[in-house]
Amino acid sequence: MKKIAVLTSGGDAPGMNACIRSILLTAEHYNLQVLGYKHGYNGLVEQDYRLLNAEHVVNIIQRGGTILKSGRCLDFHTEATVRIAASNLDELQIDALLVIGGNGSFKGAHHLSKFWKGQVIGLPGTIDNDIGGTDATIGYYTAIETALESIDKVRDTADAFERIFLIEVMGKHAGFIALNAAIASAADRVLLPELCENIQDEIDKTIEHLKHVYSKRGVSSYIIVASENLIAGGAVTLAKMIADQTQIECRPVILGHVQRGGSPVSQDRVLATKLGAYGVEQAINGENDIMIGEQNSQAVKHKLAVSWQDKKPVDEYLLKIQQQLFK
Ligand code: F6P
């Protein structure tokens, strides 16, 4: 093995730079060249890349975003596009491609593995933490901190005005950020996609809970943390529903992409560094079509398909106590 390539794909996540740094430094340790593709799979298809060296990764461990840029390549599920990517990789004599991204990016990597003779390895990078086969994904811990900081601030003004706020956090298909930020901020209620089977029921329970709290505490602040995408119209519609049914003003706050930015917290930097190094070592071992993760503090590898087939559940116990603590 002489040359590997790396790209960052899909929603960027704090810690992606730390992972690129770890890949580059580990590869140099083993005398491998590293090439970085720009804008995710788009760079692979357009042969937009640069050779990376140690200078490129100085002073990046603390930076959010990704020095390689990211992107979504909607055509990557087609055979024609993936064949172009495979031939571009061959032209540059790449032996292995490391993809830092989420589920969609891993599906793309798996698809590529069917048409390319080189090795593909996925490294989980997404704030959503919705990847099976790893306890956490790169960026997830930072996103919780960012959401938490904002919720604490909203609480200050909520308390001052004794208002109700519904705070929407990211996580289109998974409630990891919502549940953990809700617990850490002592939110009164949380709404997650995992409860979506009967979301109307959960909304009704929230309204009942709010009425109950008002009857017990009198007028007071009340914080609901909700994942995005639970109902059509999102937080604005949800807040209006609550206000209409309680006759109490409910203000929506959408945290949005602020959760994707910022300097990664130490847990994300350490995780990214560990997974990056392990990814390069597994490439050298000849592994293909795998994802790298960390479970019970140990670096692990799984077939790529595990990442989307093993749906990672939110912590049921945490959910139970969240509901118990705020009666
Ligand atoms: O990266 C995951 C994620 O942040 C989701 O939580 C969110 O739904 C989505 O990306 C937003 O994507 P975009 O940046 O394309 O709006």
Short mmCIF file of C-alpha atoms and ligand atoms in Angstrom, two decimals:
data_model
loop_
_atom_site.label_atom_id
_atom_site.label_comp_id
_atom_site.label_asym_id
_atom_site.label_seq_id
_atom_site.Cartn_x
_atom_site.Cartn_y
_atom_site.Cartn_z
CA MET A 1 0.00 0.00 0.00
CA LYS A 2 1.35 3.42 -1.01
CA LYS A 3 -1.44 5.93 -1.30
CA ILE A 4 -4.74 6.54 0.47
CA ALA A 5 -7.40 9.18 -0.04
CA VAL A 6 -9.80 10.84 2.38
CA LEU A 7 -12.98 12.86 1.98
CA THR A 8 -15.61 14.38 4.26
CA SER A 9 -19.19 13.94 3.14
CA GLY A 10 -22.72 15.00 4.13
CA GLY A 11 -23.45 17.26 7.08
CA ASP A 12 -20.15 18.44 8.51
CA ALA A 13 -19.46 17.72 12.17
CA PRO A 14 -17.02 19.25 14.67
CA GLY A 15 -14.06 16.90 14.88
CA MET A 16 -13.83 16.10 11.17
CA ASN A 17 -10.63 18.17 11.02
CA ALA A 18 -9.22 16.30 14.00
CA CYS A 19 -9.92 13.08 12.11
CA ILE A 20 -8.24 14.30 8.90
CA ARG A 21 -5.21 15.29 10.98
CA SER A 22 -5.03 11.88 12.61
CA ILE A 23 -5.34 10.11 9.25
CA LEU A 24 -2.56 12.22 7.73
CA LEU A 25 -0.16 11.84 10.65
CA THR A 26 -0.80 8.10 11.00
CA ALA A 27 -0.34 7.62 7.26
CA GLU A 28 2.96 9.54 7.35
CA HIS A 29 4.07 7.33 10.21
CA TYR A 30 3.56 4.31 7.92
CA ASN A 31 5.09 6.08 4.90
CA LEU A 32 1.85 6.43 2.99
CA GLN A 33 0.83 9.38 0.84
CA VAL A 34 -2.55 11.01 1.54
CA LEU A 35 -4.71 12.75 -0.96
CA GLY A 36 -7.74 14.80 0.12
CA TYR A 37 -10.79 14.99 -2.13
CA LYS A 38 -12.79 18.23 -1.91
CA HIS A 39 -16.55 18.58 -1.33
CA GLY A 40 -17.27 14.96 -0.51
CA TYR A 41 -18.01 12.56 -3.37
CA ASN A 42 -18.33 15.54 -5.74
CA GLY A 43 -14.56 15.94 -5.64
CA LEU A 44 -14.12 12.27 -6.38
CA VAL A 45 -16.33 12.48 -9.44
CA GLU A 46 -14.74 15.72 -10.65
CA GLN A 47 -11.19 14.69 -9.73
CA ASP A 48 -10.90 17.73 -7.45
CA TYR A 49 -8.23 16.91 -4.88
CA ARG A 50 -4.97 17.98 -3.29
CA LEU A 51 -2.04 16.10 -1.84
CA LEU A 52 -1.98 16.58 1.91
CA ASN A 53 1.10 17.02 4.05
CA ALA A 54 1.74 17.71 7.73
CA GLU A 55 1.57 21.48 7.19
CA HIS A 56 -2.06 21.24 6.12
CA VAL A 57 -3.06 19.77 9.47
CA VAL A 58 -1.19 22.12 11.79
CA ASN A 59 -3.59 24.00 14.04
CA ILE A 60 -6.75 22.35 12.79
CA ILE A 61 -7.65 20.02 15.65
CA GLN A 62 -9.59 22.81 17.36
CA ARG A 63 -11.42 23.99 14.24
CA GLY A 64 -15.01 23.09 13.35
CA GLY A 65 -16.06 22.47 9.74
CA THR A 66 -13.72 20.57 7.44
CA ILE A 67 -10.62 21.76 5.59
CA LEU A 68 -11.65 19.43 2.73
CA LYS A 69 -15.15 20.99 2.51
CA SER A 70 -18.16 18.75 2.43
CA GLY A 71 -21.09 18.14 0.14
CA ARG A 72 -23.85 15.79 -0.85
CA CYS A 73 -23.56 14.07 -4.23
CA LEU A 74 -27.06 13.05 -5.25
CA ASP A 75 -25.86 11.09 -8.31
CA PHE A 76 -23.58 8.82 -6.34
CA HIS A 77 -26.21 6.08 -6.16
CA THR A 78 -26.04 5.66 -9.95
CA GLU A 79 -23.70 3.10 -11.46
CA ALA A 80 -22.42 5.52 -14.08
CA THR A 81 -21.29 8.07 -11.49
CA VAL A 82 -19.68 5.50 -9.23
CA ARG A 83 -17.79 4.04 -12.20
CA ILE A 84 -16.36 7.51 -12.93
CA ALA A 85 -15.26 7.75 -9.29
CA ALA A 86 -13.64 4.29 -9.46
CA SER A 87 -11.74 5.15 -12.60
CA ASN A 88 -10.57 8.48 -11.09
CA LEU A 89 -9.26 6.64 -8.04
CA ASP A 90 -7.43 4.15 -10.27
CA GLU A 91 -5.95 6.95 -12.36
CA LEU A 92 -4.35 8.34 -9.19
CA GLN A 93 -3.34 4.86 -8.00
CA ILE A 94 -5.23 5.12 -4.75
CA ASP A 95 -5.23 1.92 -2.71
CA ALA A 96 -7.84 2.85 -0.10
CA LEU A 97 -10.47 5.55 0.36
CA LEU A 98 -11.46 6.74 3.84
CA VAL A 99 -14.89 8.39 4.01
CA ILE A 100 -15.76 10.52 7.05
CA GLY A 101 -19.52 10.99 7.13
CA GLY A 102 -22.93 9.67 8.12
CA ASN A 103 -25.24 6.90 6.94
CA GLY A 104 -25.83 8.31 3.46
CA SER A 105 -22.08 8.65 2.94
CA PHE A 106 -21.52 5.08 4.12
CA LYS A 107 -24.14 3.82 1.66
CA GLY A 108 -22.20 5.65 -1.06
CA ALA A 109 -18.95 4.01 0.12
CA HIS A 110 -20.57 0.57 0.04
CA HIS A 111 -21.91 1.24 -3.45
CA LEU A 112 -18.43 2.27 -4.60
CA SER A 113 -16.96 -0.94 -3.18
CA LYS A 114 -19.01 -2.91 -5.72
CA PHE A 115 -17.38 -1.17 -8.67
CA TRP A 116 -13.86 -0.41 -7.43
CA LYS A 117 -11.07 -2.84 -6.71
CA GLY A 118 -9.59 -0.67 -3.93
CA GLN A 119 -10.60 -0.64 -0.29
CA VAL A 120 -13.27 1.61 1.24
CA ILE A 121 -13.45 2.43 4.93
CA GLY A 122 -16.09 4.55 6.69
CA LEU A 123 -15.43 6.74 9.71
CA PRO A 124 -18.59 7.92 11.51
CA GLY A 125 -18.84 11.71 11.45
CA THR A 126 -22.26 13.26 12.08
CA ILE A 127 -23.77 15.29 14.90
CA ASP A 128 -26.87 13.06 14.80
CA ASN A 129 -25.14 9.98 16.29
CA ASP A 130 -27.49 7.78 14.23
CA ILE A 131 -24.91 5.22 13.13
CA GLY A 132 -25.01 1.63 14.36
CA GLY A 133 -21.78 -0.12 15.32
CA THR A 134 -20.34 2.78 17.34
CA ASP A 135 -21.33 4.24 20.69
CA ALA A 136 -20.79 7.79 19.46
CA THR A 137 -20.05 9.60 16.22
CA ILE A 138 -17.56 12.40 15.65
CA GLY A 139 -19.29 15.73 16.34
CA TYR A 140 -22.09 14.41 18.51
CA TYR A 141 -20.68 15.49 21.88
CA THR A 142 -19.97 19.01 20.64
CA ALA A 143 -23.50 19.33 19.24
CA ILE A 144 -24.96 18.41 22.64
CA GLU A 145 -22.79 21.07 24.31
CA THR A 146 -23.82 23.69 21.76
CA ALA A 147 -27.51 22.88 22.15
CA LEU A 148 -27.14 22.87 25.92
CA GLU A 149 -25.49 26.30 26.03
CA SER A 150 -28.32 27.75 23.96
CA ILE A 151 -31.06 26.07 26.00
CA ASP A 152 -29.51 27.43 29.22
CA LYS A 153 -29.62 30.92 27.74
CA VAL A 154 -33.22 30.56 26.60
CA ARG A 155 -34.08 29.39 30.10
CA ASP A 156 -32.74 32.64 31.59
CA THR A 157 -35.15 34.74 29.57
CA ALA A 158 -37.93 32.14 29.92
CA ASP A 159 -37.60 32.43 33.70
CA ALA A 160 -37.49 36.21 33.63
CA PHE A 161 -40.73 36.39 31.64
CA GLU A 162 -42.26 33.14 32.92
CA ARG A 163 -42.73 32.02 29.36
CA ILE A 164 -43.02 28.71 27.57
CA PHE A 165 -40.41 27.90 24.95
CA LEU A 166 -40.25 25.06 22.49
CA ILE A 167 -36.63 24.60 21.40
CA GLU A 168 -35.99 22.64 18.24
CA VAL A 169 -32.68 20.78 17.93
CA MET A 170 -31.21 18.82 15.01
CA GLY A 171 -31.59 15.10 14.47
CA LYS A 172 -33.95 14.36 11.61
CA HIS A 173 -34.29 10.65 12.35
CA ALA A 174 -32.73 10.30 15.78
CA GLY A 175 -33.32 11.92 19.15
CA PHE A 176 -29.84 11.61 20.66
CA ILE A 177 -29.13 15.34 20.74
CA ALA A 178 -32.64 16.16 21.97
CA LEU A 179 -32.69 13.62 24.79
CA ASN A 180 -29.21 14.38 26.10
CA ALA A 181 -29.58 18.15 25.82
CA ALA A 182 -32.99 17.90 27.53
CA ILE A 183 -31.60 15.89 30.45
CA ALA A 184 -28.56 18.14 30.84
CA SER A 185 -30.63 21.34 30.72
CA ALA A 186 -33.39 20.00 32.99
CA ALA A 187 -35.97 20.67 30.31
CA ASP A 188 -39.53 19.99 31.40
CA ARG A 189 -40.38 17.82 28.42
CA VAL A 190 -38.75 16.23 25.39
CA LEU A 191 -40.18 15.13 22.03
CA LEU A 192 -38.16 12.74 19.86
CA PRO A 193 -38.50 10.94 16.51
CA GLU A 194 -38.25 7.67 18.47
CA LEU A 195 -41.67 8.57 19.94
CA CYS A 196 -43.02 9.30 16.49
CA GLU A 197 -45.16 6.19 16.20
CA ASN A 198 -47.68 8.17 18.12
CA ILE A 199 -46.43 11.72 18.04
CA GLN A 200 -49.93 13.18 18.48
CA ASP A 201 -50.22 11.19 21.68
CA GLU A 202 -46.89 12.61 22.87
CA ILE A 203 -47.97 16.14 22.02
CA ASP A 204 -51.22 15.62 23.94
CA LYS A 205 -49.25 14.30 26.92
CA THR A 206 -47.00 17.35 26.78
CA ILE A 207 -50.02 19.66 26.80
CA GLU A 208 -51.50 17.76 29.77
CA HIS A 209 -48.17 17.98 31.55
CA LEU A 210 -47.94 21.71 30.95
CA LYS A 211 -51.46 22.26 32.30
CA HIS A 212 -50.62 20.13 35.31
CA VAL A 213 -47.41 22.10 35.99
CA TYR A 214 -49.32 25.37 35.74
CA SER A 215 -51.95 24.14 38.19
CA LYS A 216 -49.19 23.08 40.62
CA ARG A 217 -46.60 25.86 40.22
CA GLY A 218 -48.72 28.66 38.88
CA VAL A 219 -47.44 30.75 35.99
CA SER A 220 -43.81 29.78 35.41
CA SER A 221 -41.27 29.09 32.72
CA TYR A 222 -41.51 25.78 30.90
CA ILE A 223 -39.01 24.34 28.42
CA ILE A 224 -39.79 21.72 25.79
CA VAL A 225 -36.91 20.32 23.72
CA ALA A 226 -38.04 18.79 20.43
CA SER A 227 -36.16 17.16 17.57
CA GLU A 228 -36.62 18.69 14.14
CA ASN A 229 -38.98 17.17 11.62
CA LEU A 230 -41.51 15.65 14.02
CA ILE A 231 -44.52 17.17 12.30
CA ALA A 232 -45.04 19.14 9.10
CA GLY A 233 -44.26 22.77 9.85
CA GLY A 234 -41.78 21.87 12.60
CA ALA A 235 -41.33 23.93 15.75
CA VAL A 236 -43.45 26.86 14.56
CA THR A 237 -46.51 24.67 13.99
CA LEU A 238 -45.88 22.66 17.13
CA ALA A 239 -45.60 25.79 19.29
CA LYS A 240 -48.83 27.14 17.77
CA MET A 241 -50.65 23.87 18.47
CA ILE A 242 -49.56 24.02 22.11
CA ALA A 243 -50.52 27.69 22.44
CA ASP A 244 -53.93 27.11 20.80
CA GLN A 245 -54.76 24.22 23.08
CA THR A 246 -53.57 25.80 26.33
CA GLN A 247 -54.27 29.46 25.64
CA ILE A 248 -50.74 30.12 26.89
CA GLU A 249 -48.18 31.75 24.63
CA CYS A 250 -45.51 29.28 23.44
CA ARG A 251 -42.44 30.65 21.64
CA PRO A 252 -40.51 28.50 19.14
CA VAL A 253 -36.69 28.69 18.99
CA ILE A 254 -34.96 26.81 16.18
CA LEU A 255 -31.29 26.20 16.94
CA GLY A 256 -30.54 24.90 13.43
CA HIS A 257 -27.07 24.82 11.91
CA VAL A 258 -25.42 26.54 14.86
CA GLN A 259 -25.27 22.98 16.26
CA ARG A 260 -22.98 21.87 13.43
CA GLY A 261 -20.35 24.52 14.08
CA GLY A 262 -17.85 25.46 16.73
CA SER A 263 -14.67 24.09 18.18
CA PRO A 264 -14.97 20.37 18.95
CA VAL A 265 -15.08 19.40 22.62
CA SER A 266 -12.32 17.11 23.92
CA GLN A 267 -14.41 13.92 23.58
CA ASP A 268 -14.89 14.56 19.85
CA ARG A 269 -11.21 15.38 19.32
CA VAL A 270 -10.10 12.21 21.10
CA LEU A 271 -12.68 10.04 19.33
CA ALA A 272 -11.76 11.52 15.94
CA THR A 273 -8.05 10.99 16.56
CA LYS A 274 -8.56 7.40 17.65
CA LEU A 275 -10.87 6.48 14.76
CA GLY A 276 -8.67 8.20 12.17
CA ALA A 277 -5.59 6.26 13.28
CA TYR A 278 -7.49 2.99 13.50
CA GLY A 279 -8.97 3.56 10.04
CA VAL A 280 -5.51 3.91 8.48
CA GLU A 281 -4.25 0.82 10.30
CA GLN A 282 -7.22 -1.22 9.11
CA ALA A 283 -6.57 -0.02 5.56
CA ILE A 284 -2.98 -1.27 5.88
CA ASN A 285 -4.41 -4.59 7.17
CA GLY A 286 -6.26 -4.90 3.87
CA GLU A 287 -9.78 -4.36 5.25
CA ASN A 288 -12.48 -3.37 2.80
CA ASP A 289 -16.16 -2.33 2.95
CA ILE A 290 -15.95 -1.72 6.67
CA MET A 291 -16.75 1.06 9.10
CA ILE A 292 -14.67 1.97 12.11
CA GLY A 293 -16.27 2.73 15.45
CA GLU A 294 -15.75 2.75 19.16
CA GLN A 295 -17.69 0.53 21.55
CA ASN A 296 -17.04 0.25 25.28
CA SER A 297 -13.95 2.45 24.80
CA GLN A 298 -12.41 0.04 22.27
CA ALA A 299 -11.86 0.81 18.59
CA VAL A 300 -13.93 -1.68 16.56
CA LYS A 301 -14.68 -2.52 12.92
CA HIS A 302 -17.90 -3.75 11.32
CA LYS A 303 -19.19 -4.33 7.81
CA LEU A 304 -20.38 -0.97 6.44
CA ALA A 305 -23.98 -2.18 6.25
CA VAL A 306 -24.09 -2.49 10.05
CA SER A 307 -24.09 1.30 10.20
CA TRP A 308 -27.57 1.57 8.69
CA GLN A 309 -28.97 -1.92 9.44
CA ASP A 310 -28.44 -1.84 13.21
CA LYS A 311 -30.67 1.07 14.17
CA LYS A 312 -29.12 2.53 17.27
CA PRO A 313 -31.74 3.04 19.99
CA VAL A 314 -31.77 6.06 22.30
CA ASP A 315 -31.10 5.24 25.93
CA GLU A 316 -34.52 3.98 27.12
CA TYR A 317 -33.54 4.43 30.74
CA LEU A 318 -32.60 8.06 30.16
CA LEU A 319 -35.94 8.60 28.44
CA LYS A 320 -37.79 6.94 31.30
CA ILE A 321 -36.14 9.03 33.98
CA GLN A 322 -36.62 12.21 31.95
CA GLN A 323 -40.34 11.51 32.06
CA GLN A 324 -40.27 10.47 35.73
CA LEU A 325 -38.26 13.41 36.99
CA PHE A 326 -40.59 16.03 35.60
CA LYS A 327 -44.00 15.08 36.81
O1 F6P B 1 -25.70 16.29 9.55
C1 F6P B 1 -26.94 15.88 9.95
C2 F6P B 1 -27.85 17.05 9.91
O2 F6P B 1 -27.29 18.09 10.64
C3 F6P B 1 -29.25 16.74 10.41
O3 F6P B 1 -29.38 16.80 11.79
C4 F6P B 1 -30.06 17.76 9.69
O4 F6P B 1 -31.38 17.35 9.53
C5 F6P B 1 -29.36 17.87 8.37
O5 F6P B 1 -28.02 17.51 8.60
C6 F6P B 1 -29.42 19.24 7.76
O6 F6P B 1 -28.82 19.19 6.52
P1 F6P B 1 -28.58 20.46 5.59
O7 F6P B 1 -27.32 21.10 6.04
O8 F6P B 1 -28.46 19.89 4.24
O9 F6P B 1 -29.75 21.36 5.78
#
